Amino acid sequence: SEVDAINLMLKDSIRLVIAARDLTEGEKQGLRDKQLRPRSQKIAIDGIALIINKENTDSLISVSALKKIMTGEINSWKELSPQSKYDKISVVFDNPNSSTVRFIKDSINRGEPLAQNLSALESNKAVLEYVSKTPNAMGLIGVNWISNPNDSTNLSFTDKVRVMAVSKSDIP
């Protein structure tokens, strides 16, 4: 995970980390104190996909509704859409120490803690499999994991799950 990789570097166990964030000033200073010269280079921008089971047609969500799910204020698909055929939202992440979880805490929840009812699996692949088999599931996953393997242009998604659309504006 991102956390484990950075901790190993801070302990001088590894020399290179590829992460979805830069080191903090404290982390950089800790490396300088060990006579190391930390450098970083942006090489890509990561993306996160919200995925749901193919049977679930509730595929549009606002950022504010997502925050309410992540903080535990919303727990049911019916709270998002009263006509939904599903009740409890089963939210899964790839790993409790992943960059996806950090992004949700920092950029979506704005420092508010994650709800206790959210779950972390062991990998993006496990999230994809779980969501494909669980009708009320919502997964947060690296967007590279949902590419259609038969599309060499990478312009379409796998047919194992449905990808949610996210709106900045609240949905009426």
CSV table of C-alpha atoms in Angstrom, one decimal:
chain,number,residue,atom,x,y,z
A,1,SER,CA,0.0,0.0,0.0
A,2,GLU,CA,1.0,3.6,-0.3
A,3,VAL,CA,1.4,3.9,3.5
A,4,ASP,CA,3.6,0.8,3.7
A,5,ALA,CA,5.8,1.9,0.8
A,6,ILE,CA,6.4,5.3,2.2
A,7,ASN,CA,7.1,3.9,5.7
A,8,LEU,CA,9.7,1.5,4.2
A,9,MET,CA,11.4,4.4,2.5
A,10,LEU,CA,11.4,6.4,5.7
A,11,LYS,CA,13.1,3.5,7.4
A,12,ASP,CA,15.7,3.4,4.6
A,13,SER,CA,14.6,-0.1,3.5
A,14,ILE,CA,13.8,1.0,0.0
A,15,ARG,CA,15.0,3.9,-2.2
A,16,LEU,CA,12.1,4.4,-4.6
A,17,VAL,CA,8.4,4.8,-4.1
A,18,ILE,CA,5.8,5.3,-6.7
A,19,ALA,CA,2.8,6.9,-5.0
A,20,ALA,CA,-0.2,9.0,-5.7
A,21,ARG,CA,1.0,11.8,-3.6
A,22,ASP,CA,4.2,13.8,-2.8
A,23,LEU,CA,6.0,13.4,0.5
A,24,THR,CA,5.0,15.7,3.3
A,25,GLU,CA,7.6,18.3,4.5
A,26,GLY,CA,8.0,16.2,7.6
A,27,GLU,CA,8.7,13.0,5.6
A,28,LYS,CA,11.2,14.9,3.4
A,29,GLN,CA,12.9,16.3,6.5
A,30,GLY,CA,13.1,12.8,8.1
A,31,LEU,CA,15.0,11.6,5.0
A,32,ARG,CA,17.3,14.7,5.0
A,33,ASP,CA,18.1,13.9,8.6
A,34,LYS,CA,19.4,10.5,7.4
A,35,GLN,CA,21.6,12.3,4.8
A,36,LEU,CA,19.3,11.3,2.0
A,37,ARG,CA,18.1,13.8,-0.7
A,38,PRO,CA,14.4,13.2,-1.4
A,39,ARG,CA,13.2,14.1,-4.9
A,40,SER,CA,9.9,13.6,-6.6
A,41,GLN,CA,8.7,13.7,-10.1
A,42,LYS,CA,5.1,13.7,-11.3
A,43,ILE,CA,4.7,11.0,-13.9
A,44,ALA,CA,1.0,10.5,-14.1
A,45,ILE,CA,-2.4,11.4,-12.7
A,46,ASP,CA,-4.4,8.6,-11.1
A,47,GLY,CA,-8.1,8.2,-11.4
A,48,ILE,CA,-10.8,6.6,-9.2
A,49,ALA,CA,-13.9,4.9,-10.4
A,50,LEU,CA,-17.1,4.3,-8.5
A,51,ILE,CA,-18.4,1.0,-9.6
A,52,ILE,CA,-21.7,-0.8,-8.9
A,53,ASN,CA,-23.2,-4.1,-9.8
A,54,LYS,CA,-24.6,-4.4,-13.4
A,55,GLU,CA,-28.1,-5.0,-12.0
A,56,ASN,CA,-28.1,-1.7,-10.1
A,57,THR,CA,-29.4,1.2,-12.3
A,58,ASP,CA,-28.7,3.9,-9.7
A,59,SER,CA,-25.6,5.0,-11.5
A,60,LEU,CA,-25.6,8.8,-11.0
A,61,ILE,CA,-24.3,10.3,-7.8
A,62,SER,CA,-23.3,13.8,-6.6
A,63,VAL,CA,-20.0,14.5,-4.8
A,64,SER,CA,-22.1,15.7,-1.8
A,65,ALA,CA,-24.0,12.4,-1.7
A,66,LEU,CA,-20.8,10.5,-2.0
A,67,LYS,CA,-19.4,12.3,1.0
A,68,LYS,CA,-22.6,11.5,3.0
A,69,ILE,CA,-22.1,7.8,2.2
A,70,MET,CA,-18.4,7.9,3.1
A,71,THR,CA,-19.2,9.6,6.5
A,72,GLY,CA,-22.1,7.3,7.2
A,73,GLU,CA,-24.9,10.0,6.9
A,74,ILE,CA,-26.4,7.9,4.0
A,75,ASN,CA,-26.5,4.1,4.3
A,76,SER,CA,-29.2,3.1,1.8
A,77,TRP,CA,-29.7,3.2,-1.9
A,78,LYS,CA,-33.3,4.3,-1.1
A,79,GLU,CA,-31.9,7.5,0.5
A,80,LEU,CA,-30.3,8.3,-2.9
A,81,SER,CA,-33.2,7.3,-5.0
A,82,PRO,CA,-36.5,6.3,-3.3
A,83,GLN,CA,-37.4,4.0,-6.2
A,84,SER,CA,-34.2,2.0,-5.9
A,85,LYS,CA,-34.7,-1.8,-5.5
A,86,TYR,CA,-31.8,-2.0,-3.0
A,87,ASP,CA,-31.6,-0.9,0.6
A,88,LYS,CA,-28.2,-1.1,2.4
A,89,ILE,CA,-25.2,0.2,0.4
A,90,SER,CA,-22.2,-2.1,0.8
A,91,VAL,CA,-19.1,0.1,0.2
A,92,VAL,CA,-15.8,-1.6,-0.5
A,93,PHE,CA,-12.2,-0.2,-1.0
A,94,ASP,CA,-9.1,-1.9,-2.2
A,95,ASN,CA,-7.0,-1.6,0.9
A,96,PRO,CA,-7.3,0.4,4.2
A,97,ASN,CA,-4.0,2.1,3.5
A,98,SER,CA,-4.4,2.8,-0.2
A,99,SER,CA,-4.2,6.1,-2.0
A,100,THR,CA,-7.9,5.7,-2.8
A,101,VAL,CA,-8.8,5.7,0.9
A,102,ARG,CA,-6.5,8.7,1.5
A,103,PHE,CA,-8.1,10.6,-1.4
A,104,ILE,CA,-11.6,10.0,0.0
A,105,LYS,CA,-10.5,11.1,3.5
A,106,ASP,CA,-8.7,14.2,2.3
A,107,SER,CA,-10.6,15.4,-0.8
A,108,ILE,CA,-14.1,14.1,-0.4
A,109,ASN,CA,-14.6,13.9,3.4
A,110,ARG,CA,-12.4,17.0,4.0
A,111,GLY,CA,-11.0,15.5,7.1
A,112,GLU,CA,-14.1,13.9,8.5
A,113,PRO,CA,-13.6,10.2,9.4
A,114,LEU,CA,-14.8,7.4,7.3
A,115,ALA,CA,-17.9,5.6,8.4
A,116,GLN,CA,-17.4,2.4,10.4
A,117,ASN,CA,-19.6,0.4,8.0
A,118,LEU,CA,-17.2,0.7,5.0
A,119,SER,CA,-15.0,-2.3,4.2
A,120,ALA,CA,-11.6,-2.8,2.8
A,121,LEU,CA,-10.6,-5.9,0.8
A,122,GLU,CA,-7.1,-7.0,-0.2
A,123,SER,CA,-6.9,-5.6,-3.7
A,124,ASN,CA,-8.6,-3.8,-6.6
A,125,LYS,CA,-9.2,-7.1,-8.2
A,126,ALA,CA,-11.1,-8.3,-5.1
A,127,VAL,CA,-13.2,-5.1,-5.2
A,128,LEU,CA,-14.1,-5.7,-8.8
A,129,GLU,CA,-15.1,-9.4,-8.1
A,130,TYR,CA,-17.1,-8.5,-5.0
A,131,VAL,CA,-19.1,-5.7,-6.8
A,132,SER,CA,-19.7,-7.9,-9.8
A,133,LYS,CA,-21.4,-10.5,-7.5
A,134,THR,CA,-23.1,-8.2,-5.0
A,135,PRO,CA,-26.1,-6.3,-6.3
A,136,ASN,CA,-26.1,-3.6,-3.5
A,137,ALA,CA,-22.3,-3.0,-3.6
A,138,MET,CA,-20.5,0.2,-4.4
A,139,GLY,CA,-16.7,-0.1,-5.0
A,140,LEU,CA,-14.0,2.5,-5.2
A,141,ILE,CA,-11.3,1.3,-7.4
A,142,GLY,CA,-8.4,2.5,-9.5
A,143,VAL,CA,-9.8,3.4,-12.9
A,144,ASN,CA,-7.1,1.3,-14.7
A,145,TRP,CA,-8.8,-1.8,-13.2
A,146,ILE,CA,-12.1,-1.3,-15.2
A,147,SER,CA,-10.6,-0.9,-18.7
A,148,ASN,CA,-12.1,-3.2,-21.3
A,149,PRO,CA,-9.4,-5.7,-22.0
A,150,ASN,CA,-10.7,-6.2,-25.6
A,151,ASP,CA,-10.5,-2.4,-26.4
A,152,SER,CA,-6.9,-1.5,-27.4
A,153,THR,CA,-7.8,2.2,-27.3
A,154,ASN,CA,-8.9,2.0,-23.6
A,155,LEU,CA,-12.0,4.1,-24.3
A,156,SER,CA,-14.5,1.6,-22.9
A,157,PHE,CA,-15.0,-0.2,-19.6
A,158,THR,CA,-15.3,-3.8,-18.6
A,159,ASP,CA,-18.8,-5.3,-18.8
A,160,LYS,CA,-18.4,-7.0,-15.4
A,161,VAL,CA,-19.7,-3.9,-13.5
A,162,ARG,CA,-21.4,-0.5,-14.1
A,163,VAL,CA,-19.4,2.7,-13.7
A,164,MET,CA,-21.1,5.5,-11.9
A,165,ALA,CA,-21.3,9.0,-13.2
A,166,VAL,CA,-20.3,11.7,-10.6
A,167,SER,CA,-21.8,15.1,-10.7
A,168,LYS,CA,-20.5,18.2,-8.9
A,169,SER,CA,-24.1,19.5,-8.6
A,170,ASP,CA,-26.7,17.8,-6.3
A,171,ILE,CA,-29.0,15.6,-8.2
A,172,PRO,CA,-32.7,16.5,-7.9
